[in-house]
Amino acid sequence: MPDFSLENEHAGRVCGIDEAGRGPWAGPVTAACVIFDQDTLSPSLAESLNDSKKLSAKKREALIDQIKAESIWAVGQASVEEIDELNILQATFLAMRRAVAGLAVAPDYALIDGNKLPPDLGVPGHPVVKGDGLSCSIAAASIIAKVTRDHEMTKLAQDYPQYGWEKNAGYGVKLHQQGLATHGVTPHHRKSFKPIKVILGIE
């Protein structure tokens, strides 16, 4: 389970950063940044935090308001257009930079989930492989990013109900594939992703 061991290796305010939505065929990529004050953090929240992928949707929904209430946090996104223009990795870095810039208080150090350090982040830091299972701050960021993006895809699904985005969050599952085969590509699809390029005849 995640704890604050990595955070405690650094002085000052340490933020955790994670993203959601690198793999889907549709929708934005979303990043979140979280800073906890360990002196005021409730033990029940600290004990509940984990990699968002290991928590049920119901559990994530139950935790997000508590995380927001007990932390300094911000969300950043990169749009489908930015994903197609920059590529998904660079768009993810952009979303992370926006999340850091959106914090009400500047962090002194950043722990970033993954194996790459985003360039020009504006704060020193280092990547942590599988960090959402190691660091409470990264785990909390993973939950905020995932829930925020899921909510957005559910809203988009109201206008485009044929793709099942409220259930699959834009991933290329069978229902999504069937929607594409029947109804085609929407403005919210990532046209730089190979399955969409094939449908459009770009490749």
JSON list of C-alpha atoms in Angstrom, two decimals:
[
{"chain": "A", "resi": 1, "resn": "MET", "atom": "CA", "xyz": [0.00, 0.00, 0.00]},
{"chain": "A", "resi": 2, "resn": "PRO", "atom": "CA", "xyz": [1.23, 3.55, -0.66]},
{"chain": "A", "resi": 3, "resn": "ASP", "atom": "CA", "xyz": [2.71, 5.62, 2.13]},
{"chain": "A", "resi": 4, "resn": "PHE", "atom": "CA", "xyz": [4.74, 8.82, 2.53]},
{"chain": "A", "resi": 5, "resn": "SER", "atom": "CA", "xyz": [8.22, 7.30, 2.40]},
{"chain": "A", "resi": 6, "resn": "LEU", "atom": "CA", "xyz": [9.05, 8.91, -0.94]},
{"chain": "A", "resi": 7, "resn": "GLU", "atom": "CA", "xyz": [7.59, 12.27, 0.08]},
{"chain": "A", "resi": 8, "resn": "ASN", "atom": "CA", "xyz": [9.64, 12.26, 3.29]},
{"chain": "A", "resi": 9, "resn": "GLU", "atom": "CA", "xyz": [12.88, 11.99, 1.35]},
{"chain": "A", "resi": 10, "resn": "HIS", "atom": "CA", "xyz": [12.44, 15.62, 0.31]},
{"chain": "A", "resi": 11, "resn": "ALA", "atom": "CA", "xyz": [12.05, 18.89, 2.19]},
{"chain": "A", "resi": 12, "resn": "GLY", "atom": "CA", "xyz": [9.14, 21.25, 1.77]},
{"chain": "A", "resi": 13, "resn": "ARG", "atom": "CA", "xyz": [5.90, 20.70, -0.10]},
{"chain": "A", "resi": 14, "resn": "VAL", "atom": "CA", "xyz": [6.05, 17.54, -2.19]},
{"chain": "A", "resi": 15, "resn": "CYS", "atom": "CA", "xyz": [3.37, 16.98, -4.83]},
{"chain": "A", "resi": 16, "resn": "GLY", "atom": "CA", "xyz": [2.33, 13.75, -6.49]},
{"chain": "A", "resi": 17, "resn": "ILE", "atom": "CA", "xyz": [1.39, 13.78, -10.17]},
{"chain": "A", "resi": 18, "resn": "ASP", "atom": "CA", "xyz": [-0.45, 11.17, -12.23]},
{"chain": "A", "resi": 19, "resn": "GLU", "atom": "CA", "xyz": [-2.51, 11.01, -15.40]},
{"chain": "A", "resi": 20, "resn": "ALA", "atom": "CA", "xyz": [-5.53, 9.23, -16.78]},
{"chain": "A", "resi": 21, "resn": "GLY", "atom": "CA", "xyz": [-6.43, 8.62, -20.39]},
{"chain": "A", "resi": 22, "resn": "ARG", "atom": "CA", "xyz": [-3.26, 7.92, -22.33]},
{"chain": "A", "resi": 23, "resn": "GLY", "atom": "CA", "xyz": [-4.64, 4.76, -23.94]},
{"chain": "A", "resi": 24, "resn": "PRO", "atom": "CA", "xyz": [-8.24, 5.61, -24.95]},
{"chain": "A", "resi": 25, "resn": "TRP", "atom": "CA", "xyz": [-9.18, 6.32, -28.56]},
{"chain": "A", "resi": 26, "resn": "ALA", "atom": "CA", "xyz": [-11.32, 9.31, -27.62]},
{"chain": "A", "resi": 27, "resn": "GLY", "atom": "CA", "xyz": [-11.38, 12.21, -25.17]},
{"chain": "A", "resi": 28, "resn": "PRO", "atom": "CA", "xyz": [-8.73, 14.34, -23.49]},
{"chain": "A", "resi": 29, "resn": "VAL", "atom": "CA", "xyz": [-5.81, 13.21, -21.38]},
{"chain": "A", "resi": 30, "resn": "THR", "atom": "CA", "xyz": [-6.13, 14.37, -17.78]},
{"chain": "A", "resi": 31, "resn": "ALA", "atom": "CA", "xyz": [-3.46, 14.93, -15.12]},
{"chain": "A", "resi": 32, "resn": "ALA", "atom": "CA", "xyz": [-3.81, 15.77, -11.45]},
{"chain": "A", "resi": 33, "resn": "CYS", "atom": "CA", "xyz": [-1.39, 17.11, -8.88]},
{"chain": "A", "resi": 34, "resn": "VAL", "atom": "CA", "xyz": [-1.84, 16.69, -5.10]},
{"chain": "A", "resi": 35, "resn": "ILE", "atom": "CA", "xyz": [-0.02, 18.04, -2.04]},
{"chain": "A", "resi": 36, "resn": "PHE", "atom": "CA", "xyz": [-0.86, 16.66, 1.40]},
{"chain": "A", "resi": 37, "resn": "ASP", "atom": "CA", "xyz": [-0.06, 18.11, 4.81]},
{"chain": "A", "resi": 38, "resn": "GLN", "atom": "CA", "xyz": [0.73, 14.94, 6.74]},
{"chain": "A", "resi": 39, "resn": "ASP", "atom": "CA", "xyz": [0.14, 16.70, 10.06]},
{"chain": "A", "resi": 40, "resn": "THR", "atom": "CA", "xyz": [-3.54, 17.28, 9.27]},
{"chain": "A", "resi": 41, "resn": "LEU", "atom": "CA", "xyz": [-4.29, 14.32, 7.00]},
{"chain": "A", "resi": 42, "resn": "SER", "atom": "CA", "xyz": [-6.88, 12.00, 8.50]},
{"chain": "A", "resi": 43, "resn": "PRO", "atom": "CA", "xyz": [-5.57, 8.45, 9.07]},
{"chain": "A", "resi": 44, "resn": "SER", "atom": "CA", "xyz": [-8.68, 6.98, 7.48]},
{"chain": "A", "resi": 45, "resn": "LEU", "atom": "CA", "xyz": [-7.93, 8.73, 4.18]},
{"chain": "A", "resi": 46, "resn": "ALA", "atom": "CA", "xyz": [-4.24, 7.80, 4.23]},
{"chain": "A", "resi": 47, "resn": "GLU", "atom": "CA", "xyz": [-5.15, 4.15, 4.78]},
{"chain": "A", "resi": 48, "resn": "SER", "atom": "CA", "xyz": [-7.72, 4.19, 1.95]},
{"chain": "A", "resi": 49, "resn": "LEU", "atom": "CA", "xyz": [-5.45, 5.56, -0.78]},
{"chain": "A", "resi": 50, "resn": "ASN", "atom": "CA", "xyz": [-4.26, 3.26, -3.53]},
{"chain": "A", "resi": 51, "resn": "ASP", "atom": "CA", "xyz": [-3.64, 3.13, -7.26]},
{"chain": "A", "resi": 52, "resn": "SER", "atom": "CA", "xyz": [-6.97, 4.21, -8.79]},
{"chain": "A", "resi": 53, "resn": "LYS", "atom": "CA", "xyz": [-6.98, 1.14, -11.05]},
{"chain": "A", "resi": 54, "resn": "LYS", "atom": "CA", "xyz": [-7.07, -1.08, -7.96]},
{"chain": "A", "resi": 55, "resn": "LEU", "atom": "CA", "xyz": [-10.13, 0.69, -6.54]},
{"chain": "A", "resi": 56, "resn": "SER", "atom": "CA", "xyz": [-13.72, 0.24, -7.64]},
{"chain": "A", "resi": 57, "resn": "ALA", "atom": "CA", "xyz": [-15.51, 3.17, -9.27]},
{"chain": "A", "resi": 58, "resn": "LYS", "atom": "CA", "xyz": [-17.68, 3.42, -6.17]},
{"chain": "A", "resi": 59, "resn": "LYS", "atom": "CA", "xyz": [-14.61, 3.60, -3.92]},
{"chain": "A", "resi": 60, "resn": "ARG", "atom": "CA", "xyz": [-12.96, 6.25, -6.11]},
{"chain": "A", "resi": 61, "resn": "GLU", "atom": "CA", "xyz": [-16.12, 8.36, -6.00]},
{"chain": "A", "resi": 62, "resn": "ALA", "atom": "CA", "xyz": [-16.23, 8.01, -2.23]},
{"chain": "A", "resi": 63, "resn": "LEU", "atom": "CA", "xyz": [-12.62, 9.14, -1.86]},
{"chain": "A", "resi": 64, "resn": "ILE", "atom": "CA", "xyz": [-12.36, 12.06, -4.29]},
{"chain": "A", "resi": 65, "resn": "ASP", "atom": "CA", "xyz": [-14.23, 14.65, -2.22]},
{"chain": "A", "resi": 66, "resn": "GLN", "atom": "CA", "xyz": [-12.24, 13.73, 0.88]},
{"chain": "A", "resi": 67, "resn": "ILE", "atom": "CA", "xyz": [-8.97, 13.98, -1.03]},
{"chain": "A", "resi": 68, "resn": "LYS", "atom": "CA", "xyz": [-9.93, 17.42, -2.34]},
{"chain": "A", "resi": 69, "resn": "ALA", "atom": "CA", "xyz": [-10.99, 18.56, 1.13]},
{"chain": "A", "resi": 70, "resn": "GLU", "atom": "CA", "xyz": [-7.71, 17.47, 2.73]},
{"chain": "A", "resi": 71, "resn": "SER", "atom": "CA", "xyz": [-5.18, 18.54, 0.12]},
{"chain": "A", "resi": 72, "resn": "ILE", "atom": "CA", "xyz": [-3.98, 21.24, -2.22]},
{"chain": "A", "resi": 73, "resn": "TRP", "atom": "CA", "xyz": [-4.84, 19.91, -5.66]},
{"chain": "A", "resi": 74, "resn": "ALA", "atom": "CA", "xyz": [-5.27, 20.87, -9.29]},
{"chain": "A", "resi": 75, "resn": "VAL", "atom": "CA", "xyz": [-6.20, 19.24, -12.58]},
{"chain": "A", "resi": 76, "resn": "GLY", "atom": "CA", "xyz": [-4.77, 19.86, -16.04]},
{"chain": "A", "resi": 77, "resn": "GLN", "atom": "CA", "xyz": [-5.90, 18.52, -19.39]},
{"chain": "A", "resi": 78, "resn": "ALA", "atom": "CA", "xyz": [-4.75, 18.33, -22.97]},
{"chain": "A", "resi": 79, "resn": "SER", "atom": "CA", "xyz": [-7.43, 18.23, -25.64]},
{"chain": "A", "resi": 80, "resn": "VAL", "atom": "CA", "xyz": [-7.90, 15.76, -28.46]},
{"chain": "A", "resi": 81, "resn": "GLU", "atom": "CA", "xyz": [-6.58, 18.44, -30.83]},
{"chain": "A", "resi": 82, "resn": "GLU", "atom": "CA", "xyz": [-3.44, 18.85, -28.73]},
{"chain": "A", "resi": 83, "resn": "ILE", "atom": "CA", "xyz": [-2.99, 15.06, -28.55]},
{"chain": "A", "resi": 84, "resn": "ASP", "atom": "CA", "xyz": [-3.18, 14.85, -32.35]},
{"chain": "A", "resi": 85, "resn": "GLU", "atom": "CA", "xyz": [-0.81, 17.78, -32.80]},
{"chain": "A", "resi": 86, "resn": "LEU", "atom": "CA", "xyz": [1.82, 16.90, -30.20]},
{"chain": "A", "resi": 87, "resn": "ASN", "atom": "CA", "xyz": [1.45, 13.08, -29.76]},
{"chain": "A", "resi": 88, "resn": "ILE", "atom": "CA", "xyz": [0.05, 11.46, -26.64]},
{"chain": "A", "resi": 89, "resn": "LEU", "atom": "CA", "xyz": [3.27, 11.52, -24.59]},
{"chain": "A", "resi": 90, "resn": "GLN", "atom": "CA", "xyz": [3.89, 15.22, -25.12]},
{"chain": "A", "resi": 91, "resn": "ALA", "atom": "CA", "xyz": [0.20, 16.00, -24.55]},
{"chain": "A", "resi": 92, "resn": "THR", "atom": "CA", "xyz": [0.41, 14.08, -21.25]},
{"chain": "A", "resi": 93, "resn": "PHE", "atom": "CA", "xyz": [3.40, 16.19, -20.22]},
{"chain": "A", "resi": 94, "resn": "LEU", "atom": "CA", "xyz": [1.42, 19.31, -21.15]},
{"chain": "A", "resi": 95, "resn": "ALA", "atom": "CA", "xyz": [-1.49, 18.23, -18.97]},
{"chain": "A", "resi": 96, "resn": "MET", "atom": "CA", "xyz": [0.93, 17.62, -16.09]},
{"chain": "A", "resi": 97, "resn": "ARG", "atom": "CA", "xyz": [2.50, 21.07, -16.49]},
{"chain": "A", "resi": 98, "resn": "ARG", "atom": "CA", "xyz": [-0.97, 22.61, -16.44]},
{"chain": "A", "resi": 99, "resn": "ALA", "atom": "CA", "xyz": [-1.85, 20.71, -13.27]},
{"chain": "A", "resi": 100, "resn": "VAL", "atom": "CA", "xyz": [1.28, 21.96, -11.49]},
{"chain": "A", "resi": 101, "resn": "ALA", "atom": "CA", "xyz": [0.66, 25.51, -12.70]},
{"chain": "A", "resi": 102, "resn": "GLY", "atom": "CA", "xyz": [-2.90, 25.33, -11.39]},
{"chain": "A", "resi": 103, "resn": "LEU", "atom": "CA", "xyz": [-1.91, 24.67, -7.79]},
{"chain": "A", "resi": 104, "resn": "ALA", "atom": "CA", "xyz": [-2.78, 27.44, -5.34]},
{"chain": "A", "resi": 105, "resn": "VAL", "atom": "CA", "xyz": [0.62, 26.94, -3.66]},
{"chain": "A", "resi": 106, "resn": "ALA", "atom": "CA", "xyz": [3.80, 26.11, -5.56]},
{"chain": "A", "resi": 107, "resn": "PRO", "atom": "CA", "xyz": [5.38, 22.76, -4.68]},
{"chain": "A", "resi": 108, "resn": "ASP", "atom": "CA", "xyz": [9.05, 22.35, -3.84]},
{"chain": "A", "resi": 109, "resn": "TYR", "atom": "CA", "xyz": [9.39, 18.90, -5.37]},
{"chain": "A", "resi": 110, "resn": "ALA", "atom": "CA", "xyz": [7.37, 16.57, -7.58]},
{"chain": "A", "resi": 111, "resn": "LEU", "atom": "CA", "xyz": [6.93, 12.81, -7.69]},
{"chain": "A", "resi": 112, "resn": "ILE", "atom": "CA", "xyz": [5.63, 11.78, -11.11]},
{"chain": "A", "resi": 113, "resn": "ASP", "atom": "CA", "xyz": [4.08, 8.40, -11.83]},
{"chain": "A", "resi": 114, "resn": "GLY", "atom": "CA", "xyz": [5.88, 6.62, -14.65]},
{"chain": "A", "resi": 115, "resn": "ASN", "atom": "CA", "xyz": [9.40, 6.42, -16.01]},
{"chain": "A", "resi": 116, "resn": "LYS", "atom": "CA", "xyz": [9.79, 9.86, -17.59]},
{"chain": "A", "resi": 117, "resn": "LEU", "atom": "CA", "xyz": [10.24, 13.34, -16.14]},
{"chain": "A", "resi": 118, "resn": "PRO", "atom": "CA", "xyz": [8.07, 15.91, -17.95]},
{"chain": "A", "resi": 119, "resn": "PRO", "atom": "CA", "xyz": [10.22, 18.71, -19.40]},
{"chain": "A", "resi": 120, "resn": "ASP", "atom": "CA", "xyz": [9.74, 22.27, -18.18]},
{"chain": "A", "resi": 121, "resn": "LEU", "atom": "CA", "xyz": [7.62, 21.15, -15.25]},
{"chain": "A", "resi": 122, "resn": "GLY", "atom": "CA", "xyz": [8.55, 24.25, -13.27]},
{"chain": "A", "resi": 123, "resn": "VAL", "atom": "CA", "xyz": [9.59, 22.25, -10.20]},
{"chain": "A", "resi": 124, "resn": "PRO", "atom": "CA", "xyz": [12.38, 19.71, -9.58]},
{"chain": "A", "resi": 125, "resn": "GLY", "atom": "CA", "xyz": [11.25, 16.12, -9.35]},
{"chain": "A", "resi": 126, "resn": "HIS", "atom": "CA", "xyz": [11.73, 12.56, -10.47]},
{"chain": "A", "resi": 127, "resn": "PRO", "atom": "CA", "xyz": [9.61, 9.81, -12.03]},
{"chain": "A", "resi": 128, "resn": "VAL", "atom": "CA", "xyz": [8.48, 6.85, -9.95]},
{"chain": "A", "resi": 129, "resn": "VAL", "atom": "CA", "xyz": [7.63, 3.61, -11.76]},
{"chain": "A", "resi": 130, "resn": "LYS", "atom": "CA", "xyz": [4.29, 2.30, -10.43]},
{"chain": "A", "resi": 131, "resn": "GLY", "atom": "CA", "xyz": [4.29, 5.31, -8.14]},
{"chain": "A", "resi": 132, "resn": "ASP", "atom": "CA", "xyz": [0.53, 5.20, -7.66]},
{"chain": "A", "resi": 133, "resn": "GLY", "atom": "CA", "xyz": [1.06, 2.07, -5.60]},
{"chain": "A", "resi": 134, "resn": "LEU", "atom": "CA", "xyz": [3.96, 3.54, -3.60]},
{"chain": "A", "resi": 135, "resn": "SER", "atom": "CA", "xyz": [3.23, 7.20, -2.86]},
{"chain": "A", "resi": 136, "resn": "CYS", "atom": "CA", "xyz": [0.09, 8.50, -1.17]},
{"chain": "A", "resi": 137, "resn": "SER", "atom": "CA", "xyz": [0.36, 11.77, -3.09]},
{"chain": "A", "resi": 138, "resn": "ILE", "atom": "CA", "xyz": [0.61, 10.02, -6.46]},
{"chain": "A", "resi": 139, "resn": "ALA", "atom": "CA", "xyz": [-2.21, 7.63, -5.52]},
{"chain": "A", "resi": 140, "resn": "ALA", "atom": "CA", "xyz": [-4.46, 10.57, -4.66]},
{"chain": "A", "resi": 141, "resn": "ALA", "atom": "CA", "xyz": [-3.55, 12.27, -7.95]},
{"chain": "A", "resi": 142, "resn": "SER", "atom": "CA", "xyz": [-4.39, 9.08, -9.82]},
{"chain": "A", "resi": 143, "resn": "ILE", "atom": "CA", "xyz": [-7.85, 9.01, -8.24]},
{"chain": "A", "resi": 144, "resn": "ILE", "atom": "CA", "xyz": [-8.60, 12.66, -9.02]},
{"chain": "A", "resi": 145, "resn": "ALA", "atom": "CA", "xyz": [-7.37, 12.30, -12.61]},
{"chain": "A", "resi": 146, "resn": "LYS", "atom": "CA", "xyz": [-9.34, 9.11, -13.21]},
{"chain": "A", "resi": 147, "resn": "VAL", "atom": "CA", "xyz": [-12.62, 10.32, -11.69]},
{"chain": "A", "resi": 148, "resn": "THR", "atom": "CA", "xyz": [-12.39, 13.72, -13.39]},
{"chain": "A", "resi": 149, "resn": "ARG", "atom": "CA", "xyz": [-11.82, 12.16, -16.79]},
{"chain": "A", "resi": 150, "resn": "ASP", "atom": "CA", "xyz": [-14.50, 9.50, -16.30]},
{"chain": "A", "resi": 151, "resn": "HIS", "atom": "CA", "xyz": [-17.03, 12.22, -15.48]},
{"chain": "A", "resi": 152, "resn": "GLU", "atom": "CA", "xyz": [-16.08, 14.11, -18.63]},
{"chain": "A", "resi": 153, "resn": "MET", "atom": "CA", "xyz": [-16.45, 11.02, -20.81]},
{"chain": "A", "resi": 154, "resn": "THR", "atom": "CA", "xyz": [-19.86, 10.34, -19.25]},
{"chain": "A", "resi": 155, "resn": "LYS", "atom": "CA", "xyz": [-20.93, 13.87, -20.24]},
{"chain": "A", "resi": 156, "resn": "LEU", "atom": "CA", "xyz": [-19.66, 13.36, -23.79]},
{"chain": "A", "resi": 157, "resn": "ALA", "atom": "CA", "xyz": [-21.58, 10.10, -23.95]},
{"chain": "A", "resi": 158, "resn": "GLN", "atom": "CA", "xyz": [-24.83, 12.03, -23.54]},
{"chain": "A", "resi": 159, "resn": "ASP", "atom": "CA", "xyz": [-24.20, 13.63, -26.95]},
{"chain": "A", "resi": 160, "resn": "TYR", "atom": "CA", "xyz": [-22.63, 10.53, -28.48]},
{"chain": "A", "resi": 161, "resn": "PRO", "atom": "CA", "xyz": [-24.43, 7.56, -26.86]},
{"chain": "A", "resi": 162, "resn": "GLN", "atom": "CA", "xyz": [-23.48, 5.05, -29.55]},
{"chain": "A", "resi": 163, "resn": "TYR", "atom": "CA", "xyz": [-19.93, 4.47, -28.27]},
{"chain": "A", "resi": 164, "resn": "GLY", "atom": "CA", "xyz": [-20.48, 3.52, -24.63]},
{"chain": "A", "resi": 165, "resn": "TRP", "atom": "CA", "xyz": [-18.05, 6.10, -23.28]},
{"chain": "A", "resi": 166, "resn": "GLU", "atom": "CA", "xyz": [-19.87, 6.24, -19.95]},
{"chain": "A", "resi": 167, "resn": "LYS", "atom": "CA", "xyz": [-18.75, 2.63, -19.47]},
{"chain": "A", "resi": 168, "resn": "ASN", "atom": "CA", "xyz": [-15.48, 2.34, -21.40]},
{"chain": "A", "resi": 169, "resn": "ALA", "atom": "CA", "xyz": [-14.07, 5.90, -20.97]},
{"chain": "A", "resi": 170, "resn": "GLY", "atom": "CA", "xyz": [-13.09, 5.93, -24.64]},
{"chain": "A", "resi": 171, "resn": "TYR", "atom": "CA", "xyz": [-10.99, 2.77, -24.64]},
{"chain": "A", "resi": 172, "resn": "GLY", "atom": "CA", "xyz": [-11.15, 0.61, -27.75]},
{"chain": "A", "resi": 173, "resn": "VAL", "atom": "CA", "xyz": [-13.41, -2.12, -26.39]},
{"chain": "A", "resi": 174, "resn": "LYS", "atom": "CA", "xyz": [-15.93, -4.03, -28.48]},
{"chain": "A", "resi": 175, "resn": "LEU", "atom": "CA", "xyz": [-18.87, -1.68, -27.92]},
{"chain": "A", "resi": 176, "resn": "HIS", "atom": "CA", "xyz": [-16.74, 1.30, -28.90]},
{"chain": "A", "resi": 177, "resn": "GLN", "atom": "CA", "xyz": [-15.53, -0.52, -32.00]},
{"chain": "A", "resi": 178, "resn": "GLN", "atom": "CA", "xyz": [-19.12, -1.33, -32.96]},
{"chain": "A", "resi": 179, "resn": "GLY", "atom": "CA", "xyz": [-20.08, 2.32, -32.56]},
{"chain": "A", "resi": 180, "resn": "LEU", "atom": "CA", "xyz": [-17.24, 3.39, -34.81]},
{"chain": "A", "resi": 181, "resn": "ALA", "atom": "CA", "xyz": [-18.17, 0.81, -37.44]},
{"chain": "A", "resi": 182, "resn": "THR", "atom": "CA", "xyz": [-21.79, 1.99, -37.49]},
{"chain": "A", "resi": 183, "resn": "HIS", "atom": "CA", "xyz": [-21.59, 5.71, -36.79]},
{"chain": "A", "resi": 184, "resn": "GLY", "atom": "CA", "xyz": [-18.05, 6.69, -37.72]},
{"chain": "A", "resi": 185, "resn": "VAL", "atom": "CA", "xyz": [-15.55, 9.02, -36.11]},
{"chain": "A", "resi": 186, "resn": "THR", "atom": "CA", "xyz": [-16.60, 11.94, -33.89]},
{"chain": "A", "resi": 187, "resn": "PRO", "atom": "CA", "xyz": [-14.77, 15.22, -33.18]},
{"chain": "A", "resi": 188, "resn": "HIS", "atom": "CA", "xyz": [-13.73, 13.67, -29.86]},
{"chain": "A", "resi": 189, "resn": "HIS", "atom": "CA", "xyz": [-11.77, 10.81, -31.42]},
{"chain": "A", "resi": 190, "resn": "ARG", "atom": "CA", "xyz": [-7.99, 10.94, -31.53]},
{"chain": "A", "resi": 191, "resn": "LYS", "atom": "CA", "xyz": [-7.22, 11.00, -35.23]},
{"chain": "A", "resi": 192, "resn": "SER", "atom": "CA", "xyz": [-3.52, 10.35, -34.64]},
{"chain": "A", "resi": 193, "resn": "PHE", "atom": "CA", "xyz": [-4.27, 6.94, -33.08]},
{"chain": "A", "resi": 194, "resn": "LYS", "atom": "CA", "xyz": [-3.84, 4.06, -35.52]},
{"chain": "A", "resi": 195, "resn": "PRO", "atom": "CA", "xyz": [-7.34, 2.48, -35.21]},
{"chain": "A", "resi": 196, "resn": "ILE", "atom": "CA", "xyz": [-8.94, 5.86, -35.98]},
{"chain": "A", "resi": 197, "resn": "LYS", "atom": "CA", "xyz": [-6.49, 6.58, -38.80]},
{"chain": "A", "resi": 198, "resn": "VAL", "atom": "CA", "xyz": [-7.41, 3.24, -40.38]},
{"chain": "A", "resi": 199, "resn": "ILE", "atom": "CA", "xyz": [-11.13, 4.09, -40.26]},
{"chain": "A", "resi": 200, "resn": "LEU", "atom": "CA", "xyz": [-10.45, 7.50, -41.80]},
{"chain": "A", "resi": 201, "resn": "GLY", "atom": "CA", "xyz": [-8.28, 5.96, -44.51]},
{"chain": "A", "resi": 202, "resn": "ILE", "atom": "CA", "xyz": [-5.25, 7.97, -43.39]},
{"chain": "A", "resi": 203, "resn": "GLU", "atom": "CA", "xyz": [-3.21, 4.81, -43.01]}
]
